[in-house]
Every structure is written in C-alpha cells, then in structure tokens.
GROMACS .gro file of C-alpha atoms in nm:
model
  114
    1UNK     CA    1  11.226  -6.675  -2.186
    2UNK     CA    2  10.947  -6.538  -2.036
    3UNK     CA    3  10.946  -6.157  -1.890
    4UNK     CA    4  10.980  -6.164  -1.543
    5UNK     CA    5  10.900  -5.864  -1.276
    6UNK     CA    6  10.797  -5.779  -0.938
    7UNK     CA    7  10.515  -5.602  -0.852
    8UNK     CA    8  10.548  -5.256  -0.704
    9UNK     CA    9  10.307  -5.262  -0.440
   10UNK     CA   10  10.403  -5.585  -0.310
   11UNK     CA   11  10.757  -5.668  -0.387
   12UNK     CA   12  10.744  -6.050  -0.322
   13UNK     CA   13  10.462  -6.046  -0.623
   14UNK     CA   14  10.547  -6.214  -0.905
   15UNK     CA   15  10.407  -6.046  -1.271
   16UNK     CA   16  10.481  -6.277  -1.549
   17UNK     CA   17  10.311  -6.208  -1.898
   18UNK     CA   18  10.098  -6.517  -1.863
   19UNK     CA   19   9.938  -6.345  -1.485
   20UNK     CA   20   9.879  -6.023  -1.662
   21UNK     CA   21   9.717  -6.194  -1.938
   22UNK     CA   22   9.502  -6.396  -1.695
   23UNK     CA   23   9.391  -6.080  -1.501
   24UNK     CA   24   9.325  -5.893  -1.869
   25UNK     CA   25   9.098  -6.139  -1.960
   26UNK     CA   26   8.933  -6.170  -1.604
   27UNK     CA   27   8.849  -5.769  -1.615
   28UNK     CA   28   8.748  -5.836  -1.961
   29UNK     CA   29   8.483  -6.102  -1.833
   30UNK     CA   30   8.399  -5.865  -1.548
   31UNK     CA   31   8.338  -5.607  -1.792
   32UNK     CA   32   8.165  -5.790  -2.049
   33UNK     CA   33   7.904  -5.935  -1.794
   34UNK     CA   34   7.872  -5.595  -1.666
   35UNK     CA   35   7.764  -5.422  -2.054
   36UNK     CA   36   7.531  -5.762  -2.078
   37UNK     CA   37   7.341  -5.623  -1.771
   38UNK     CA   38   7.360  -5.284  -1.857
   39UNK     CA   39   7.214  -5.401  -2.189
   40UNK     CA   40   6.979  -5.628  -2.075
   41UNK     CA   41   6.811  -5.337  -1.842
   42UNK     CA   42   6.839  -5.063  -2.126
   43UNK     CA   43   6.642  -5.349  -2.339
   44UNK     CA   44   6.359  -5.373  -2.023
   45UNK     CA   45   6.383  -5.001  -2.007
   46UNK     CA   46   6.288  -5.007  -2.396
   47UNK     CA   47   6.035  -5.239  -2.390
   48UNK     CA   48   5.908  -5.044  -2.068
   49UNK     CA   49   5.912  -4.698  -2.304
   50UNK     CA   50   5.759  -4.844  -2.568
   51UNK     CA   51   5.423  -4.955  -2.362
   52UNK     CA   52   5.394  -4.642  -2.210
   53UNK     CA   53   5.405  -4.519  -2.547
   54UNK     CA   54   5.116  -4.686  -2.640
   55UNK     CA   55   4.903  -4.660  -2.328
   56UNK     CA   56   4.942  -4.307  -2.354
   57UNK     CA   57   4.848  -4.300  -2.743
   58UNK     CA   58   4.516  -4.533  -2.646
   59UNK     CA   59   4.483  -4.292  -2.375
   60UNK     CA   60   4.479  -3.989  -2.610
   61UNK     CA   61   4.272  -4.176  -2.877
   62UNK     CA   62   3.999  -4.235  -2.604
   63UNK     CA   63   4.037  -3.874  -2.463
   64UNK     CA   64   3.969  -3.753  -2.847
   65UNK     CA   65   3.643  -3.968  -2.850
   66UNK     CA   66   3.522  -3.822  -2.503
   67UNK     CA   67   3.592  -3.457  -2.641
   68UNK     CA   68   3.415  -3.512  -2.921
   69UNK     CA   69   3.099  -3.663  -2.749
   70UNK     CA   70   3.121  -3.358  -2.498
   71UNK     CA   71   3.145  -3.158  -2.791
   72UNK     CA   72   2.819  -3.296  -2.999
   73UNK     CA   73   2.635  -3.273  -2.590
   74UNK     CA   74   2.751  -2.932  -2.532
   75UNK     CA   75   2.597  -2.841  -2.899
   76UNK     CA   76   2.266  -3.028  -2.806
   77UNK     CA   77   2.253  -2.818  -2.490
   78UNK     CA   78   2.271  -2.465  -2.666
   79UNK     CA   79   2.040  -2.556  -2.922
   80UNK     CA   80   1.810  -2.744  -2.658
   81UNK     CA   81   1.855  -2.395  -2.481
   82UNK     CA   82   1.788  -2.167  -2.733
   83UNK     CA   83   1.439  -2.350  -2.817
   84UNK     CA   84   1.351  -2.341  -2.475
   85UNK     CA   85   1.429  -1.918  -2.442
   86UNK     CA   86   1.245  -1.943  -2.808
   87UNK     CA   87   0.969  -2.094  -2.659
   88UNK     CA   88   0.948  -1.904  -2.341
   89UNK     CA   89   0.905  -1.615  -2.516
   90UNK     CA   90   0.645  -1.695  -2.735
   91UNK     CA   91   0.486  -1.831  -2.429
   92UNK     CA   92   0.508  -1.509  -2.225
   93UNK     CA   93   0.405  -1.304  -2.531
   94UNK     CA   94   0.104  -1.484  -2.636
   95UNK     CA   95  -0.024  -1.520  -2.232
   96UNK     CA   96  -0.032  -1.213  -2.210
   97UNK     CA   97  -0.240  -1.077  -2.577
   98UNK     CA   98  -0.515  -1.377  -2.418
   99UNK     CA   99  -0.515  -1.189  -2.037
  100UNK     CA  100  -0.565  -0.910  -2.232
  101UNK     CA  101  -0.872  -1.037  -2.443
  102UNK     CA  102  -1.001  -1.184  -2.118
  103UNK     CA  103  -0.968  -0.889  -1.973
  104UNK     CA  104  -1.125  -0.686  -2.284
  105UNK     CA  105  -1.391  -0.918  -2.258
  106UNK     CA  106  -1.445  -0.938  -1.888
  107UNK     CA  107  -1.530  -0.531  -1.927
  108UNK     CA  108  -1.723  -0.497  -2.179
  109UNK     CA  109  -1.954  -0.765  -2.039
  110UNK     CA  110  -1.944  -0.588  -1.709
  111UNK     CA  111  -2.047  -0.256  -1.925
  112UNK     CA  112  -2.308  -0.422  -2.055
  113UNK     CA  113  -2.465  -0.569  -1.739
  114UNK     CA  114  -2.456  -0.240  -1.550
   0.00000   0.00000   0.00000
C-alpha cells in the first residue's frame, strides 16, 4: 500500500510517493538543464579568456618589437647628434683661425701698399 497524504497548502491535494517522485525528478531536469547552460556559458566565457589571452600576448610581443626599434632610433639620434655638435664645433673653430688669416693677411697687404 502506497503512502497516502494531503497536501498542506491545498488540502484537496493529493501527495502520493509516485507525485513526489515525479516532481523530484522534474526539478532534477530543471536543474540539470540549468548547470548545462551555466556550463555551456562558463565554457564560451573560457574560450572568450583564452583569446584575449593571446591577443594581448601578440599585442605585447609587437609592443616589445616597437620598443626596441624606438630604442635602436633614439640611439641613432644621439649619436647622429653628437656628430653634428662634433662637427659644429670644429666648424666654428676652424672659420674663425681662416677670418683670422684673412684678416692677418688683408693688413699686412694694406701695410705694405701705404
């Protein structure tokens, strides 16, 4: 014989073990297709991770590159630099011992003429 009882919210309910076995398994189902959407999402949210993992490694990889390129330039430019102040000075230096000899020579020729 079967256990028979009334359910307390509605008294003209009938609960046999068979109807709470039924709704058991039907919250069971509920719940199972519930974790297989839950999982399914935390799998896309994975996946989802996972590339952004990557782009942002690639991204890094590529940032590494254009620092070091920036690097090597930015050396160029300081050397390039100090040539040019190199240079300069030389320049100034040695323009002004020949306005001097011009100017040496521009006098005595003028001493000599008058």
């Amino acid at each position: 014989m079967a256990d028979i009882w009334y359910d307390e919210s509605n008294e003209n309910t009938l609960v046999t073990n068979e109807n709470l076995h039924q709704d058991t398994q039907r919250i069971m189902d509920e719940q199972d297709q519930g974790i297989e959407i839950i999982s399914a999402a935390l799998k896309r949210t994975k996946q989802i991770g996972e590339a952004i993992g990557q782009e942002v490694d690639d991204q890094n990889h590529l940032l590494n590159d254009i620092t070091r390129k920036v690097d090597k330039t930015n050396d160029r430019i300081v050397n390039g630099t100090t040539r040019i102040e190199n240079v300069s000075s030389k320049a100034t230096t040695g323009g002004l011992w020949i306005t001097i000899i011009i100017l040496f020579v521009v006098i005595v020729v003028l001493l000599i003429l008058l």
